[in-house]
Amino acid sequence: MAKMCIGGEWVGSTTAKERAIINPANGEVVDTVPEASAEDMRAAIDAAQAALPAWSATPAERRAHLLLKGVELLEQHKQEIACVLTREQGKPLAESLREFEHFLHGLTFYAGLASKIRGAQVALPQDGMFGMVVKQPVGVCGAIVPWNFPLTLMGTKVGPALAAGNTIIVKPAATTPLATIQCIGLLNQAGIPNGVLSVVTGQGSTVGEELLENPKVRRIAFTGSTPVGKHVMEVAGRTLKRVTLELGGSDPMIVCDDADIKKALTGASVGRFYNCGQACLAIKRLYLFDSIADAFIQQLVEKVQRLTVGDPMDEQTRVGPMHTKEQRQEIEEQLESAVKQGAKVLIGGKRPEGEKFAKGNYFLPTLVTEVDPSTRLVREEVFGPALPIFRVKDLDEAIEQANASIFGLGASIWTRDLAKSTRAVKDLQAGNVWVNSLHIGYDELPFGGVKQSGIGREHGPEALEHYLELKGVVMAT
Ligand code: NAP
Ligand code: MG
């Protein structure tokens, strides 16, 4: 059984309960982890509070040094941890390796910023008065992480939190704790002091809830679904914690008649089917200009046909299983309701047949046209490998339809026309816009959503500010 790291100690749960972690590709048990109680979470919070004064007083350069030492250690275990990630999550091994590398890049990025945090000196109207803005850590932080990118989404919270001098407790998704536990173990082994970085495994409804309610926690960084995000804000609001929410998306991709079609085809295929469609910034609606639509759809069907679905440990595999049976059932229901309302499935739309798929949560890459915009497949977030395709007459109609969503995470436009791309950058309601580019998050750029896709930003120097309090100081000299 894997253990949790609380206050530097490797422990089981006080309840002695365990949870089996299931491989989405074959239903086998990968390992078990403690099913922690609220009491276990309180122990982690107390340890984080005890460790806070010394850690926040540690010189920033030293904090950065420890983070970088951690990155070095992690690097040595890359292959092993990527395999664990694939076995617990289901993504192809090449994607796990890429996620791992991105995770290390993010930690390195924030280690580099630790010693560059600076406040300000301010002129005050009276003579002899001296003003300053001092930046200090917020305090004990809680990181609540989903299962689709367990490592990068943990790193985008742990990196800035530790760089800024906070302590933090990670609550991984109940179904993907294993790679996270290993990484946190190695970071601690690098010399991050006991209690500064803990991991508590268990359910959102018990250990997550304790993080939200406990008054000693001053900051919650949450990534997950929009419904749970609303609950997080409500409960954390009772003790006025500082909250950032990275929530669901329904990213539109617009392809204009003057686009580089070959690149756009790759953008649509990778953008929708990466991680079996289970990405917040996946392309979830495709809008094609009328004059290119037929040819584009035909070529996209051919491209999707060539995607190899299979065992995520196999090098040839491009699309692995979905993470859970429940996720697969949800996409099946969303598709069924669209078909009932007249949608046409061009390819996929069902589970693959054959013995090698029988025990995994597989679902075929799916393209759908003639979709009624009022169906669940369009209104809701589709968190799996199915893409509804729409035809539009011009950019006005494309932008209007793209914006007709409660979500506003990302959006892209594919065009060679500067005027069209400028208009899209300005008018698309999204926290992130890509022009002729895959929907990719960069550590250097702030990332997050508008509307019901979230509040606040992760990545970039901007995210560091969410982990810092401003103190206004007046000195009479
Ligand atoms: P989820 O069901 O909302 O769960 C996310 C995390 O919240 C998990 O760790 C979960 O724990 C925990 N949780 C559940 N109930 C809780 C409660 N009452 N109190 C505290 N924590 C609680 O989301 P998911 O299904 O794992 O992830 C998929 C969603 O994440 C999608 O909507 C996706 O778009 C979104 N996402 C957004 C971004 C972004 O940057 N905007 C990035 C990636 C994913 P359990 O595992 O124990 O339930
Ligand atoms: Mg969930």
Coordinates of C-alpha atoms and ligand atoms in Angstrom, one line a residue:
M1 CA 0.0 0.0 0.0
A2 CA 1.2 3.5 -0.8
K3 CA 1.2 5.9 2.1
M4 CA 0.4 9.6 2.6
C5 CA 3.0 12.1 3.6
I6 CA 1.7 14.2 6.6
G7 CA 4.2 16.5 8.3
G8 CA 7.1 14.6 6.8
E9 CA 5.9 11.2 8.1
W10 CA 4.7 8.4 5.9
V11 CA 1.4 7.3 7.3
G12 CA -1.8 5.3 6.7
S13 CA -5.2 6.6 7.6
T14 CA -6.5 6.8 11.2
T15 CA -9.5 4.9 9.9
A16 CA -7.3 2.1 8.6
K17 CA -9.4 2.2 5.4
E18 CA -7.9 1.8 2.0
R19 CA -8.9 2.5 -1.5
A20 CA -7.9 0.4 -4.6
I21 CA -6.5 2.4 -7.5
I22 CA -7.8 0.8 -10.7
N23 CA -6.0 0.7 -14.1
P24 CA -8.5 2.2 -16.6
A25 CA -7.0 0.1 -19.4
N26 CA -7.7 -3.3 -17.9
G27 CA -9.6 -3.0 -14.6
E28 CA -6.6 -4.3 -12.6
V29 CA -5.6 -3.0 -9.2
V30 CA -2.5 -0.8 -9.5
D31 CA -2.0 -0.3 -5.8
T32 CA -4.0 0.8 -2.8
V33 CA -3.9 4.1 -0.9
P34 CA -5.2 5.3 2.5
E35 CA -8.7 6.5 2.5
A36 CA -8.1 9.5 4.9
S37 CA -10.5 11.0 7.4
A38 CA -11.1 14.6 8.2
E39 CA -9.0 14.0 11.3
D40 CA -6.0 13.0 9.0
M41 CA -6.5 16.2 7.1
R42 CA -6.6 18.2 10.3
A43 CA -3.2 16.7 11.2
A44 CA -1.8 17.8 7.9
I45 CA -3.2 21.3 8.3
D46 CA -1.8 21.5 11.8
A47 CA 1.6 20.4 10.5
A48 CA 1.5 23.0 7.7
Q49 CA 0.7 25.7 10.2
A50 CA 3.5 24.7 12.5
A51 CA 5.9 24.7 9.6
L52 CA 4.8 28.1 8.3
P53 CA 6.8 30.6 10.3
A54 CA 10.2 29.0 9.6
W55 CA 9.5 28.3 5.9
S56 CA 8.2 31.8 5.2
A57 CA 11.3 33.2 7.0
T58 CA 13.6 31.0 4.9
P59 CA 15.4 33.1 2.3
A60 CA 13.7 32.9 -1.1
E61 CA 16.9 31.8 -2.7
R62 CA 17.1 28.8 -0.3
R63 CA 13.4 27.9 -1.1
A64 CA 14.2 28.1 -4.8
H65 CA 17.3 25.9 -4.3
L66 CA 15.3 23.2 -2.5
L67 CA 12.7 23.2 -5.3
L68 CA 15.4 22.9 -7.9
K69 CA 17.0 20.0 -6.0
G70 CA 13.6 18.4 -5.9
V71 CA 13.3 18.8 -9.7
E72 CA 16.7 17.2 -10.1
L73 CA 15.6 14.2 -8.0
L74 CA 12.3 13.9 -9.9
E75 CA 14.1 14.0 -13.2
Q76 CA 15.9 10.8 -12.2
H77 CA 12.6 9.0 -11.7
K78 CA 10.9 10.2 -14.9
Q79 CA 10.3 6.9 -16.6
E80 CA 9.1 5.2 -13.5
I81 CA 6.7 7.9 -12.5
A82 CA 5.3 8.3 -16.0
C83 CA 4.5 4.6 -16.0
V84 CA 2.6 4.9 -12.7
L85 CA 0.7 7.9 -14.1
T86 CA -0.3 5.9 -17.2
R87 CA -1.4 3.0 -15.1
E88 CA -3.6 5.0 -12.8
Q89 CA -4.9 7.6 -15.2
G90 CA -5.0 5.8 -18.6
K91 CA -3.2 8.3 -20.9
P92 CA -0.7 7.0 -23.4
L93 CA 2.8 6.8 -22.0
A94 CA 4.2 9.5 -24.3
E95 CA 1.6 11.9 -22.9
S96 CA 2.5 10.9 -19.3
L97 CA 6.1 11.7 -20.1
R98 CA 5.1 15.0 -21.6
E99 CA 3.0 15.8 -18.6
F100 CA 5.9 15.0 -16.3
E101 CA 8.3 17.2 -18.2
H102 CA 5.7 20.1 -18.1
F103 CA 5.3 19.6 -14.4
L104 CA 9.1 19.9 -13.8
H105 CA 9.2 23.0 -16.1
G106 CA 6.5 24.6 -14.0
L107 CA 8.4 24.0 -10.8
T108 CA 11.6 25.3 -12.3
F109 CA 9.7 28.4 -13.5
Y110 CA 8.4 29.3 -10.1
A111 CA 11.7 28.5 -8.4
G112 CA 13.2 31.1 -10.7
L113 CA 10.6 33.7 -9.5
A114 CA 11.0 33.1 -5.8
S115 CA 13.8 35.7 -5.3
K116 CA 12.2 38.1 -7.7
I117 CA 9.1 38.8 -5.6
R118 CA 9.1 42.5 -4.8
G119 CA 6.9 45.2 -3.4
A120 CA 7.0 48.9 -3.8
Q121 CA 7.9 52.2 -2.2
V122 CA 5.2 54.8 -2.4
A123 CA 5.2 58.6 -2.1
L124 CA 2.7 59.9 0.5
P125 CA 1.2 63.4 0.5
Q126 CA 2.7 64.4 3.9
D127 CA 6.3 65.3 4.5
G128 CA 8.2 62.8 6.6
M129 CA 5.8 60.0 5.8
F130 CA 7.0 57.0 4.0
G131 CA 4.8 54.4 2.3
M132 CA 5.6 50.8 1.3
V133 CA 3.9 47.8 -0.1
V134 CA 5.2 44.6 1.4
K135 CA 4.4 41.2 0.0
Q136 CA 4.0 38.3 2.4
P137 CA 2.8 34.7 2.0
V138 CA -0.9 34.1 2.5
G139 CA -0.3 31.1 4.9
V140 CA -1.5 27.5 4.8
C141 CA -2.8 26.6 1.3
G142 CA -4.9 23.7 0.1
A143 CA -4.5 22.3 -3.4
I144 CA -7.5 20.3 -4.8
V145 CA -6.5 18.5 -8.0
P146 CA -8.5 16.6 -10.6
W147 CA -7.6 13.3 -12.3
N148 CA -7.0 14.4 -15.9
F149 CA -3.6 16.0 -15.4
P150 CA -2.7 15.0 -11.8
L151 CA 1.0 16.2 -12.0
T152 CA 0.9 19.5 -13.9
L153 CA -2.2 20.7 -12.0
M154 CA -0.6 19.9 -8.7
G155 CA 2.6 21.6 -9.8
T156 CA 0.9 24.8 -10.8
K157 CA -0.2 25.1 -7.2
V158 CA 2.7 23.7 -5.3
G159 CA 5.3 25.7 -7.3
P160 CA 4.0 29.2 -6.7
A161 CA 2.9 28.4 -3.1
L162 CA 6.3 27.2 -2.0
A163 CA 8.2 29.9 -4.0
A164 CA 6.2 32.6 -2.2
G165 CA 6.8 31.0 1.3
N166 CA 3.5 29.3 1.9
T167 CA 2.9 25.8 3.2
I168 CA 0.6 23.6 1.2
I169 CA -1.5 20.4 1.5
V170 CA -2.3 18.5 -1.7
K171 CA -5.5 16.6 -2.1
P172 CA -5.2 14.6 -5.3
A173 CA -8.3 13.2 -7.0
A174 CA -9.4 10.0 -5.3
T175 CA -8.6 7.9 -8.4
T176 CA -5.1 9.3 -9.3
P177 CA -3.0 9.7 -6.1
L178 CA -0.1 7.4 -6.9
A179 CA 2.2 9.5 -9.1
T180 CA 1.5 12.5 -6.9
I181 CA 2.5 10.7 -3.8
Q182 CA 5.8 9.7 -5.4
C183 CA 6.5 13.2 -6.6
I184 CA 5.8 14.8 -3.2
G185 CA 8.0 12.1 -1.6
L186 CA 10.9 13.1 -3.8
L187 CA 10.4 16.8 -3.3
N188 CA 10.5 16.2 0.5
Q189 CA 13.5 14.0 0.1
A190 CA 15.3 17.0 -1.5
G191 CA 15.1 18.8 1.8
I192 CA 11.8 20.7 1.9
P193 CA 11.2 20.8 5.6
N194 CA 8.6 18.6 7.3
G195 CA 5.1 19.9 7.2
V196 CA 5.7 22.4 4.3
L197 CA 4.4 20.0 1.7
S198 CA 1.9 17.2 2.6
V199 CA -0.3 14.9 0.6
V200 CA -3.6 13.5 1.9
T201 CA -5.4 10.9 -0.1
G202 CA -9.1 10.4 0.2
Q203 CA -12.5 11.7 -1.0
G204 CA -13.4 15.2 -1.8
S205 CA -16.5 14.9 0.4
T206 CA -14.4 14.2 3.5
V207 CA -10.8 15.4 3.3
G208 CA -11.6 18.0 0.6
E209 CA -14.4 19.4 2.7
E210 CA -12.1 19.7 5.8
L211 CA -9.7 21.8 3.7
L212 CA -12.5 24.1 2.7
E213 CA -13.9 24.4 6.2
N214 CA -10.8 24.6 8.4
P215 CA -10.2 28.2 9.4
K216 CA -6.4 27.6 9.6
V217 CA -6.4 27.2 5.8
R218 CA -6.2 30.7 4.2
R219 CA -6.1 29.8 0.5
I220 CA -7.7 27.2 -1.7
A221 CA -6.5 26.5 -5.2
F222 CA -9.0 24.3 -6.9
T223 CA -9.1 22.7 -10.4
G224 CA -12.1 20.6 -11.3
S225 CA -15.6 20.7 -12.5
T226 CA -17.8 23.8 -12.5
P227 CA -20.5 22.3 -10.1
V228 CA -17.9 21.3 -7.5
G229 CA -16.1 24.7 -8.0
K230 CA -19.3 26.5 -7.0
H231 CA -19.5 24.4 -3.9
V232 CA -15.8 25.1 -3.1
M233 CA -16.4 28.9 -3.3
E234 CA -19.5 28.7 -1.2
V235 CA -17.9 26.7 1.7
A236 CA -14.5 28.5 1.5
G237 CA -16.4 31.7 1.6
R238 CA -17.6 31.0 5.2
T239 CA -14.1 31.6 6.5
L240 CA -13.2 34.1 3.7
K241 CA -10.4 32.1 2.2
R242 CA -8.8 33.3 -0.9
V243 CA -10.0 31.0 -3.7
T244 CA -9.0 30.5 -7.3
L245 CA -11.0 28.2 -9.5
E246 CA -9.9 26.5 -12.7
L247 CA -13.1 24.9 -13.9
G248 CA -14.7 23.3 -16.9
G249 CA -14.6 24.5 -20.5
S250 CA -16.2 24.1 -23.8
D251 CA -13.6 25.5 -26.1
P252 CA -14.7 26.5 -29.6
M253 CA -12.3 26.3 -32.6
I254 CA -13.2 28.4 -35.6
V255 CA -11.7 27.5 -39.0
C256 CA -12.1 30.3 -41.6
D257 CA -12.1 29.8 -45.4
D258 CA -8.5 31.2 -45.7
A259 CA -7.0 28.9 -43.0
D260 CA -4.0 26.6 -43.5
I261 CA -6.3 23.5 -43.6
K262 CA -3.6 20.9 -43.0
K263 CA -2.5 22.6 -39.7
A264 CA -6.1 23.2 -38.7
L265 CA -6.9 19.5 -39.2
T266 CA -4.1 18.5 -36.9
G267 CA -5.2 21.2 -34.4
A268 CA -8.7 19.7 -34.3
S269 CA -7.6 16.1 -34.1
V270 CA -4.9 16.5 -31.4
G271 CA -7.0 19.2 -29.7
R272 CA -10.0 17.0 -29.3
F273 CA -8.5 13.6 -28.8
Y274 CA -5.4 14.3 -26.6
N275 CA -5.8 12.5 -23.2
C276 CA -8.9 10.8 -24.7
G277 CA -10.6 14.2 -24.9
Q278 CA -10.4 14.6 -21.1
A279 CA -8.8 18.1 -21.0
C280 CA -10.2 21.3 -19.8
L281 CA -8.8 23.1 -22.8
A282 CA -9.7 20.4 -25.3
I283 CA -11.6 21.6 -28.4
K284 CA -15.2 20.8 -27.6
R285 CA -17.0 22.6 -30.5
L286 CA -15.8 23.0 -34.1
Y287 CA -17.1 25.8 -36.3
L288 CA -16.3 25.6 -40.0
F289 CA -16.8 28.3 -42.6
D290 CA -19.4 26.9 -45.1
S291 CA -17.2 27.0 -48.2
I292 CA -14.5 24.7 -46.7
A293 CA -16.8 22.6 -44.4
D294 CA -17.4 19.5 -46.7
A295 CA -13.7 19.1 -47.6
F296 CA -12.6 19.7 -44.0
I297 CA -15.0 17.2 -42.5
Q298 CA -14.0 14.5 -45.0
Q299 CA -10.3 14.9 -44.3
L300 CA -11.0 15.0 -40.5
V301 CA -12.9 11.8 -40.7
E302 CA -9.9 10.2 -42.5
K303 CA -7.5 11.6 -39.9
V304 CA -9.6 10.3 -37.0
Q305 CA -9.9 6.9 -38.6
R306 CA -6.1 6.6 -38.5
L307 CA -5.9 7.3 -34.7
T308 CA -4.8 4.1 -33.0
V309 CA -7.0 3.3 -30.0
G310 CA -5.4 0.8 -27.5
D311 CA -3.3 0.0 -24.5
P312 CA -1.8 3.2 -23.3
M313 CA 1.5 1.5 -22.5
D314 CA 1.9 0.6 -26.2
E315 CA 4.0 3.0 -28.2
Q316 CA 1.6 2.9 -31.2
T317 CA -1.4 4.1 -29.2
R318 CA -2.7 7.6 -29.7
V319 CA -6.0 7.2 -27.8
G320 CA -6.2 5.2 -24.6
P321 CA -9.2 4.4 -22.4
M322 CA -11.3 6.9 -20.7
H323 CA -10.4 7.4 -17.0
T324 CA -13.5 5.8 -15.5
K325 CA -16.6 3.9 -16.5
E326 CA -18.7 6.8 -15.2
Q327 CA -17.0 9.2 -17.5
R328 CA -17.7 6.9 -20.4
Q329 CA -21.3 6.5 -19.5
E330 CA -21.7 10.3 -19.3
I331 CA -20.4 10.8 -22.9
E332 CA -22.6 7.9 -24.1
E333 CA -25.6 9.7 -22.6
Q334 CA -24.6 13.0 -24.1
L335 CA -24.3 11.5 -27.5
E336 CA -27.5 9.5 -27.3
S337 CA -29.4 12.7 -26.5
A338 CA -27.9 14.5 -29.4
V339 CA -28.7 11.7 -31.8
K340 CA -32.3 11.7 -30.5
Q341 CA -32.4 15.4 -31.5
G342 CA -31.2 14.6 -35.0
A343 CA -27.4 14.6 -34.8
K344 CA -25.5 12.4 -37.3
V345 CA -22.5 10.3 -36.1
L346 CA -19.8 10.4 -38.8
I347 CA -17.3 8.1 -37.1
G348 CA -17.1 6.4 -33.8
G349 CA -20.0 6.9 -31.4
K350 CA -19.5 3.6 -29.7
R351 CA -17.1 1.3 -27.7
P352 CA -14.5 -0.5 -29.8
E353 CA -15.1 -4.2 -30.2
G354 CA -12.7 -7.0 -29.4
E355 CA -11.2 -8.9 -26.6
K356 CA -8.4 -6.4 -25.9
F357 CA -10.8 -3.7 -25.2
A358 CA -13.2 -5.7 -23.1
K359 CA -11.8 -4.8 -19.6
G360 CA -10.9 -1.2 -20.3
N361 CA -13.1 2.0 -20.4
Y362 CA -12.5 2.4 -24.1
F363 CA -14.6 4.7 -26.4
L364 CA -13.9 5.4 -30.1
P365 CA -13.0 8.9 -31.3
T366 CA -16.2 10.4 -32.5
L367 CA -17.3 13.1 -34.9
V368 CA -20.8 14.4 -35.0
T369 CA -22.6 16.8 -37.4
E370 CA -26.1 18.3 -37.6
V371 CA -26.1 18.9 -33.9
D372 CA -28.9 20.9 -32.3
P373 CA -27.1 23.6 -30.2
S374 CA -29.6 23.0 -27.4
T375 CA -28.5 19.4 -26.8
R376 CA -26.4 18.3 -23.8
L377 CA -23.6 17.6 -26.2
V378 CA -23.2 21.3 -26.8
R379 CA -24.5 23.0 -23.7
E380 CA -22.5 20.8 -21.3
E381 CA -18.8 20.1 -21.1
V382 CA -18.1 17.0 -23.1
F383 CA -15.2 15.4 -21.2
G384 CA -14.3 12.6 -23.7
P385 CA -13.5 11.8 -27.3
A386 CA -16.6 13.3 -29.1
L387 CA -16.6 16.4 -31.3
P388 CA -19.7 18.2 -32.5
I389 CA -19.1 20.1 -35.8
F390 CA -21.1 23.1 -37.0
R391 CA -21.2 25.2 -40.2
V392 CA -21.2 29.0 -40.1
K393 CA -21.6 31.5 -42.9
D394 CA -19.1 34.1 -41.6
L395 CA -17.0 35.3 -38.7
D396 CA -19.9 37.2 -37.1
E397 CA -21.9 34.0 -36.9
A398 CA -18.9 32.0 -35.7
I399 CA -18.1 34.3 -32.8
E400 CA -21.8 34.6 -31.8
Q401 CA -22.1 30.8 -31.6
A402 CA -18.7 30.3 -30.0
N403 CA -19.7 32.8 -27.2
A404 CA -23.1 31.1 -26.7
S405 CA -21.9 29.0 -23.8
I406 CA -21.8 29.3 -20.0
F407 CA -18.1 28.5 -20.3
G408 CA -15.2 30.7 -21.3
L409 CA -11.9 28.9 -20.8
G410 CA -10.2 28.9 -24.2
A411 CA -11.0 29.5 -27.9
S412 CA -9.1 29.4 -31.2
I413 CA -9.3 30.9 -34.6
W414 CA -7.5 29.5 -37.7
T415 CA -7.0 32.1 -40.4
R416 CA -4.3 33.9 -42.4
D417 CA -6.2 37.2 -42.2
L418 CA -4.9 39.6 -39.6
A419 CA -8.2 41.5 -39.4
K420 CA -10.1 38.3 -38.6
S421 CA -7.7 37.1 -36.0
T422 CA -7.6 40.5 -34.4
R423 CA -11.4 40.6 -34.2
A424 CA -11.4 37.1 -32.7
V425 CA -8.8 37.9 -30.1
K426 CA -10.9 40.9 -29.1
D427 CA -14.4 39.4 -29.2
L428 CA -14.1 35.8 -28.1
Q429 CA -15.2 35.4 -24.5
A430 CA -12.4 33.3 -23.1
G431 CA -9.5 33.5 -20.8
N432 CA -7.2 32.2 -23.5
V433 CA -7.2 32.7 -27.2
W434 CA -5.0 30.8 -29.7
V435 CA -4.5 32.0 -33.3
N436 CA -3.4 29.1 -35.6
S437 CA -2.2 27.2 -32.6
L438 CA -3.1 24.1 -30.7
H439 CA -4.8 24.8 -27.4
I440 CA -1.7 24.5 -25.2
G441 CA -1.1 26.1 -21.8
Y442 CA 2.3 27.7 -21.2
D443 CA 3.9 28.2 -17.8
E444 CA 4.9 31.7 -18.9
L445 CA 1.4 32.9 -19.7
P446 CA -1.5 33.3 -17.2
F447 CA -4.1 30.6 -17.8
G448 CA -7.7 30.6 -16.6
G449 CA -11.3 31.1 -17.5
V450 CA -14.0 33.8 -17.7
K451 CA -17.7 33.2 -17.1
Q452 CA -18.3 29.9 -15.4
S453 CA -14.9 28.5 -16.3
G454 CA -13.3 30.0 -13.3
I455 CA -11.8 32.8 -11.2
G456 CA -8.2 33.8 -11.0
R457 CA -5.3 32.5 -13.0
E458 CA -2.7 29.8 -12.9
H459 CA 0.7 30.0 -14.6
G460 CA 2.8 33.0 -15.3
P461 CA 4.1 35.5 -12.7
E462 CA 0.5 36.6 -12.4
A463 CA -0.4 33.4 -10.5
L464 CA 2.2 34.0 -7.9
E465 CA 0.2 37.1 -6.8
H466 CA -2.6 34.7 -5.7
Y467 CA -0.2 33.3 -3.1
L468 CA 0.9 36.7 -1.7
E469 CA -0.8 39.2 0.6
L470 CA -0.1 42.9 0.2
K471 CA 0.6 44.8 3.4
G472 CA 0.4 48.6 3.2
V473 CA 3.0 50.1 5.5
V474 CA 3.2 53.7 6.7
M475 CA 6.3 54.9 8.5
A476 CA 6.7 58.3 10.1
T477 CA 10.3 59.1 9.8
Ligands
NAP1 P1 -14.3 17.2 -9.9 O1 -15.2 16.1 -9.8 O2 -14.8 18.6 -9.7 O3 -13.1 16.9 -8.8 C1 -12.0 17.8 -8.7 C2 -11.4 17.6 -7.3 O4 -12.3 18.1 -6.3 C3 -11.1 16.1 -6.9 O5 -9.9 16.1 -6.2 C4 -12.3 15.8 -6.1 O6 -12.1 14.8 -5.2 C5 -12.5 17.1 -5.3 N1 -13.8 17.3 -4.7 C6 -14.9 16.7 -5.0 N2 -15.9 17.1 -4.1 C7 -15.3 17.9 -3.2 C8 -15.8 18.6 -2.1 N3 -17.1 18.6 -1.7 N4 -14.9 19.4 -1.4 C9 -13.6 19.5 -1.8 N5 -13.1 18.8 -2.9 C10 -14.0 18.1 -3.6 O7 -13.5 17.3 -11.2 P2 -13.0 16.0 -12.0 O8 -14.1 15.3 -12.6 O9 -12.0 15.4 -11.2 O10 -12.1 16.8 -13.2 C11 -12.6 17.1 -14.4 C12 -13.0 18.6 -14.4 O11 -11.9 19.4 -14.2 C13 -13.5 19.0 -15.8 O12 -14.7 19.8 -15.6 C14 -12.4 19.9 -16.3 O13 -12.7 20.8 -17.3 C15 -11.9 20.5 -15.1 N6 -10.5 21.0 -15.3 C16 -10.2 22.3 -15.4 C17 -9.0 22.8 -15.6 C18 -8.7 24.3 -15.7 O14 -7.5 24.6 -15.7 N7 -9.6 25.1 -15.9 C19 -7.9 21.9 -15.8 C20 -8.2 20.5 -15.7 C21 -9.5 20.1 -15.5 P3 -12.6 13.3 -5.5 O15 -11.7 12.8 -6.6 O16 -12.4 12.6 -4.2 O17 -14.0 13.4 -6.0
MG2 MG -15.6 14.2 -10.7

